[in-house]
Amino acid sequence: MTVEDIKRLELSDLVSIGSFECECGKIHTPGVKKVIIEKGAISCLPELLKEIGASKPFILSGHDTFAAAGDKVCSVLDTAGYSYLKYVFPVSPVRPTEFTVGSALMHFDYSCDAIIGIGSGVINDTGKMLARATGLKYIIVATAPSMDGFVSGTSSMDRDGLKTTINSKAPWGVVGDLDVLCNAPMHLLRAGVGDMLAKITSLREWKLAEIIVGEEYCPVIAALVQKALDKVISRTDGLLKRDPESVKAVLEGLLIAGIAMDYAGLSRPASGMEHYFSHLWDMRSLAFEDCRFEQHGIQAGIGTLYTLMMYEELLKEKIKPDRDRAMKYVADFSLEDWNKKLLAFVGPGAEAMIAGENKEHKYSPEKHAARFEILEKNWQEITDIIQGLPSSEEIRSLMESIEFPTGAECIGYDREKIITTCMMTKDIRDKYVGTRLLWDLGVLEEVVEKTF
């Protein structure tokens, strides 16, 4: 499979093809085997259960998502003669924590032979964890096209206060009933667009990571995600009208992003620095009662805009690798002082971030010196990649056209907290992102202060 081949394929083609040999030399395999996106798609559930040989599914849902599609699911199963058990979380919103996964597992009945999730983000991530724990096939009935994790083989969870990606199990099937999806709350439709906009920066940072730290990069996967992103952007004008084709385009884009993560075996094609804004805000909201959080896709969309602004400032200042400046910056950097700031801002979740650095040593002078040499040698290529990004004003205009929040003020963050969040995006985990590039250049505080 080549870049040109992948550009010709639609979502249905990817699912039907299954595994393929890529020009990058790897064999890419998606976990999902069946995707149905159409009006009345929930009526296909009995057929899907029959296909996987299931006779008694376990239904997992939240209050809001059960209200959106639960009665339809149960009615279809009742009519088809299926027995089932269900667990609807008693709290709202359901948070992505170890306690949520434990609750789902403790309410699971081992007489069931399949799992049906009714929801999107947290419900789906929990359903995938439950599917891995039980070894059963999992079908997700999507209630909103709000995030890109539907078909990935990982779950984004808060463990010990740290937002982390945990191996789970990709769903066997996805049911996207447009009668349900088009009636989803508008802020969830916007969230789906926000999670797709994140691909603008994540794809570029993936390429930067290949150059600077030797991370494996696949141009075929990148082209696949870029095509899905372009389609979503071209359809946003119909979102406020709840146009079925616009809603379908968003869900398909999110599913393709999830498949791309499965292909790559990591989150790189869909997640970069922009996601770490969202992760940090989630972590703070768990630790401090006065901190709010929004839908992941809303936060990731705001993070995308902030990331674009930061890269623009880097180019505007015409910053180039300066060895003396960078080496002095690293020599003056106090990891002990920085860890104290992490704990004060993030809360208990920072302990896992600090433990991660104790293993990774990304701040060590030796590792920095090696990266800096690569920056010097490849600076023109690096700046060419950054210059290929769309302008922040272009993306801000698109966001405003669908009444999408364009700043973290919507969750109560002032300029100082936004600056602190930005500088801490490099610490979530060992992934090379824009703020690590600025740290390596010795200009992190300078650029971030000017950006905001």
mmCIF file of N, CA, C and O in Angstrom, residues 218-257:
data_model
loop_
_atom_site.group_PDB
_atom_site.id
_atom_site.type_symbol
_atom_site.label_atom_id
_atom_site.label_comp_id
_atom_site.label_asym_id
_atom_site.label_seq_id
_atom_site.Cartn_x
_atom_site.Cartn_y
_atom_site.Cartn_z
ATOM 1 N N CYS A 218 5.196 6.756 9.510
ATOM 2 C CA CYS A 218 4.656 6.114 8.312
ATOM 3 C C CYS A 218 3.913 7.144 7.471
ATOM 4 O O CYS A 218 2.852 7.648 7.894
ATOM 5 N N PRO A 219 4.410 7.474 6.288
ATOM 6 C CA PRO A 219 3.748 8.469 5.433
ATOM 7 C C PRO A 219 2.378 8.013 4.948
ATOM 8 O O PRO A 219 1.511 8.848 4.682
ATOM 9 N N VAL A 220 2.163 6.720 4.855
ATOM 10 C CA VAL A 220 0.868 6.203 4.405
ATOM 11 C C VAL A 220 -0.198 6.468 5.463
ATOM 12 O O VAL A 220 -1.306 6.942 5.161
ATOM 13 N N ILE A 221 0.134 6.183 6.718
ATOM 14 C CA ILE A 221 -0.808 6.450 7.805
ATOM 15 C C ILE A 221 -1.068 7.948 7.919
ATOM 16 O O ILE A 221 -2.214 8.387 8.102
ATOM 17 N N ALA A 222 -0.018 8.747 7.799
ATOM 18 C CA ALA A 222 -0.175 10.199 7.883
ATOM 19 C C ALA A 222 -1.096 10.711 6.770
ATOM 20 O O ALA A 222 -1.951 11.568 7.009
ATOM 21 N N ALA A 223 -0.935 10.176 5.563
ATOM 22 C CA ALA A 223 -1.773 10.593 4.436
ATOM 23 C C ALA A 223 -3.234 10.201 4.660
ATOM 24 O O ALA A 223 -4.156 10.941 4.296
ATOM 25 N N LEU A 224 -3.444 9.044 5.270
ATOM 26 C CA LEU A 224 -4.799 8.580 5.567
ATOM 27 C C LEU A 224 -5.502 9.545 6.528
ATOM 28 O O LEU A 224 -6.654 9.950 6.298
ATOM 29 N N VAL A 225 -4.805 9.923 7.584
ATOM 30 C CA VAL A 225 -5.395 10.836 8.571
ATOM 31 C C VAL A 225 -5.599 12.223 7.969
ATOM 32 O O VAL A 225 -6.617 12.878 8.217
ATOM 33 N N GLN A 226 -4.646 12.689 7.167
ATOM 34 C CA GLN A 226 -4.773 14.006 6.544
ATOM 35 C C GLN A 226 -6.001 14.069 5.639
ATOM 36 O O GLN A 226 -6.737 15.073 5.635
ATOM 37 N N LYS A 227 -6.253 13.004 4.892
ATOM 38 C CA LYS A 227 -7.427 12.967 4.026
ATOM 39 C C LYS A 227 -8.713 13.061 4.844
ATOM 40 O O LYS A 227 -9.643 13.807 4.498
ATOM 41 N N ALA A 228 -8.771 12.321 5.949
ATOM 42 C CA ALA A 228 -9.954 12.355 6.814
ATOM 43 C C ALA A 228 -10.137 13.745 7.419
ATOM 44 O O ALA A 228 -11.263 14.258 7.502
ATOM 45 N N LEU A 229 -9.043 14.371 7.831
ATOM 46 C CA LEU A 229 -9.087 15.718 8.397
ATOM 47 C C LEU A 229 -9.628 16.715 7.373
ATOM 48 O O LEU A 229 -10.498 17.539 7.680
ATOM 49 N N ASP A 230 -9.121 16.642 6.156
ATOM 50 C CA ASP A 230 -9.564 17.558 5.098
ATOM 51 C C ASP A 230 -11.065 17.418 4.835
ATOM 52 O O ASP A 230 -11.765 18.412 4.613
ATOM 53 N N LYS A 231 -11.558 16.187 4.886
ATOM 54 C CA LYS A 231 -12.986 15.953 4.646
ATOM 55 C C LYS A 231 -13.832 16.554 5.754
ATOM 56 O O LYS A 231 -14.877 17.168 5.494
ATOM 57 N N VAL A 232 -13.387 16.395 6.995
ATOM 58 C CA VAL A 232 -14.132 16.966 8.119
ATOM 59 C C VAL A 232 -14.180 18.486 8.007
ATOM 60 O O VAL A 232 -15.233 19.110 8.169
ATOM 61 N N ILE A 233 -13.036 19.102 7.713
ATOM 62 C CA ILE A 233 -12.977 20.563 7.591
ATOM 63 C C ILE A 233 -13.905 21.050 6.480
ATOM 64 O O ILE A 233 -14.584 22.078 6.622
ATOM 65 N N SER A 234 -13.975 20.305 5.388
ATOM 66 C CA SER A 234 -14.817 20.721 4.260
ATOM 67 C C SER A 234 -16.306 20.606 4.570
ATOM 68 O O SER A 234 -17.142 21.175 3.869
ATOM 69 N N ARG A 235 -16.653 19.866 5.641
ATOM 70 C CA ARG A 235 -18.064 19.626 5.966
ATOM 71 C C ARG A 235 -18.543 20.386 7.202
ATOM 72 O O ARG A 235 -19.706 20.250 7.589
ATOM 73 N N THR A 236 -17.686 21.175 7.831
ATOM 74 C CA THR A 236 -18.084 21.807 9.088
ATOM 75 C C THR A 236 -19.237 22.790 8.921
ATOM 76 O O THR A 236 -19.970 23.056 9.879
ATOM 77 N N ASP A 237 -19.435 23.340 7.708
ATOM 78 C CA ASP A 237 -20.488 24.330 7.524
ATOM 79 C C ASP A 237 -21.884 23.754 7.746
ATOM 80 O O ASP A 237 -22.838 24.495 7.993
ATOM 81 N N GLY A 238 -22.020 22.422 7.694
ATOM 82 C CA GLY A 238 -23.327 21.809 7.899
ATOM 83 C C GLY A 238 -23.566 21.334 9.320
ATOM 84 O O GLY A 238 -24.646 20.828 9.638
ATOM 85 N N LEU A 239 -22.576 21.522 10.185
ATOM 86 C CA LEU A 239 -22.668 20.950 11.526
ATOM 87 C C LEU A 239 -23.773 21.600 12.357
ATOM 88 O O LEU A 239 -24.552 20.904 13.013
ATOM 89 N N LEU A 240 -23.854 22.932 12.348
ATOM 90 C CA LEU A 240 -24.856 23.618 13.156
ATOM 91 C C LEU A 240 -26.279 23.299 12.692
ATOM 92 O O LEU A 240 -27.235 23.431 13.457
ATOM 93 N N LYS A 241 -26.391 22.856 11.440
ATOM 94 C CA LYS A 241 -27.706 22.458 10.908
ATOM 95 C C LYS A 241 -27.989 20.985 11.183
ATOM 96 O O LYS A 241 -29.032 20.468 10.791
ATOM 97 N N ARG A 242 -27.028 20.311 11.828
ATOM 98 C CA ARG A 242 -27.137 18.878 12.105
ATOM 99 C C ARG A 242 -27.329 18.078 10.817
ATOM 100 O O ARG A 242 -28.063 17.090 10.770
ATOM 101 N N ASP A 243 -26.656 18.533 9.776
ATOM 102 C CA ASP A 243 -26.725 17.855 8.483
ATOM 103 C C ASP A 243 -26.152 16.444 8.614
ATOM 104 O O ASP A 243 -25.013 16.271 9.070
ATOM 105 N N PRO A 244 -26.915 15.409 8.227
ATOM 106 C CA PRO A 244 -26.447 14.022 8.389
ATOM 107 C C PRO A 244 -25.110 13.740 7.720
ATOM 108 O O PRO A 244 -24.284 12.998 8.272
ATOM 109 N N GLU A 245 -24.873 14.317 6.544
ATOM 110 C CA GLU A 245 -23.608 14.059 5.861
ATOM 111 C C GLU A 245 -22.431 14.699 6.606
ATOM 112 O O GLU A 245 -21.335 14.148 6.616
ATOM 113 N N SER A 246 -22.662 15.855 7.224
ATOM 114 C CA SER A 246 -21.606 16.503 8.009
ATOM 115 C C SER A 246 -21.303 15.694 9.264
ATOM 116 O O SER A 246 -20.142 15.469 9.615
ATOM 117 N N VAL A 247 -22.358 15.254 9.940
ATOM 118 C CA VAL A 247 -22.183 14.448 11.149
ATOM 119 C C VAL A 247 -21.483 13.128 10.809
ATOM 120 O O VAL A 247 -20.581 12.675 11.527
ATOM 121 N N LYS A 248 -21.898 12.520 9.705
ATOM 122 C CA LYS A 248 -21.278 11.265 9.266
ATOM 123 C C LYS A 248 -19.802 11.467 8.952
ATOM 124 O O LYS A 248 -18.956 10.628 9.297
ATOM 125 N N ALA A 249 -19.472 12.591 8.302
ATOM 126 C CA ALA A 249 -18.075 12.867 7.954
ATOM 127 C C ALA A 249 -17.213 12.984 9.209
ATOM 128 O O ALA A 249 -16.071 12.495 9.240
ATOM 129 N N VAL A 250 -17.759 13.624 10.250
ATOM 130 C CA VAL A 250 -17.002 13.759 11.497
ATOM 131 C C VAL A 250 -16.762 12.386 12.119
ATOM 132 O O VAL A 250 -15.634 12.062 12.521
ATOM 133 N N LEU A 251 -17.811 11.565 12.209
ATOM 134 C CA LEU A 251 -17.635 10.235 12.804
ATOM 135 C C LEU A 251 -16.665 9.390 11.984
ATOM 136 O O LEU A 251 -15.792 8.718 12.544
ATOM 137 N N GLU A 252 -16.794 9.422 10.661
ATOM 138 C CA GLU A 252 -15.865 8.651 9.828
ATOM 139 C C GLU A 252 -14.430 9.118 10.030
ATOM 140 O O GLU A 252 -13.503 8.299 10.110
ATOM 141 N N GLY A 253 -14.234 10.441 10.120
ATOM 142 C CA GLY A 253 -12.890 10.959 10.350
ATOM 143 C C GLY A 253 -12.319 10.472 11.669
ATOM 144 O O GLY A 253 -11.153 10.066 11.749
ATOM 145 N N LEU A 254 -13.146 10.478 12.705
ATOM 146 C CA LEU A 254 -12.703 10.024 14.024
ATOM 147 C C LEU A 254 -12.377 8.532 14.007
ATOM 148 O O LEU A 254 -11.403 8.088 14.633
ATOM 149 N N LEU A 255 -13.180 7.754 13.290
ATOM 150 C CA LEU A 255 -12.920 6.311 13.204
ATOM 151 C C LEU A 255 -11.633 6.032 12.426
ATOM 152 O O LEU A 255 -10.845 5.160 12.803
ATOM 153 N N ILE A 256 -11.416 6.794 11.359
ATOM 154 C CA ILE A 256 -10.183 6.622 10.580
ATOM 155 C C ILE A 256 -8.965 6.974 11.439
ATOM 156 O O ILE A 256 -7.936 6.285 11.392
ATOM 157 N N ALA A 257 -9.076 8.024 12.251
ATOM 158 C CA ALA A 257 -7.968 8.385 13.149
ATOM 159 C C ALA A 257 -7.688 7.254 14.130
ATOM 160 O O ALA A 257 -6.532 6.943 14.430
#
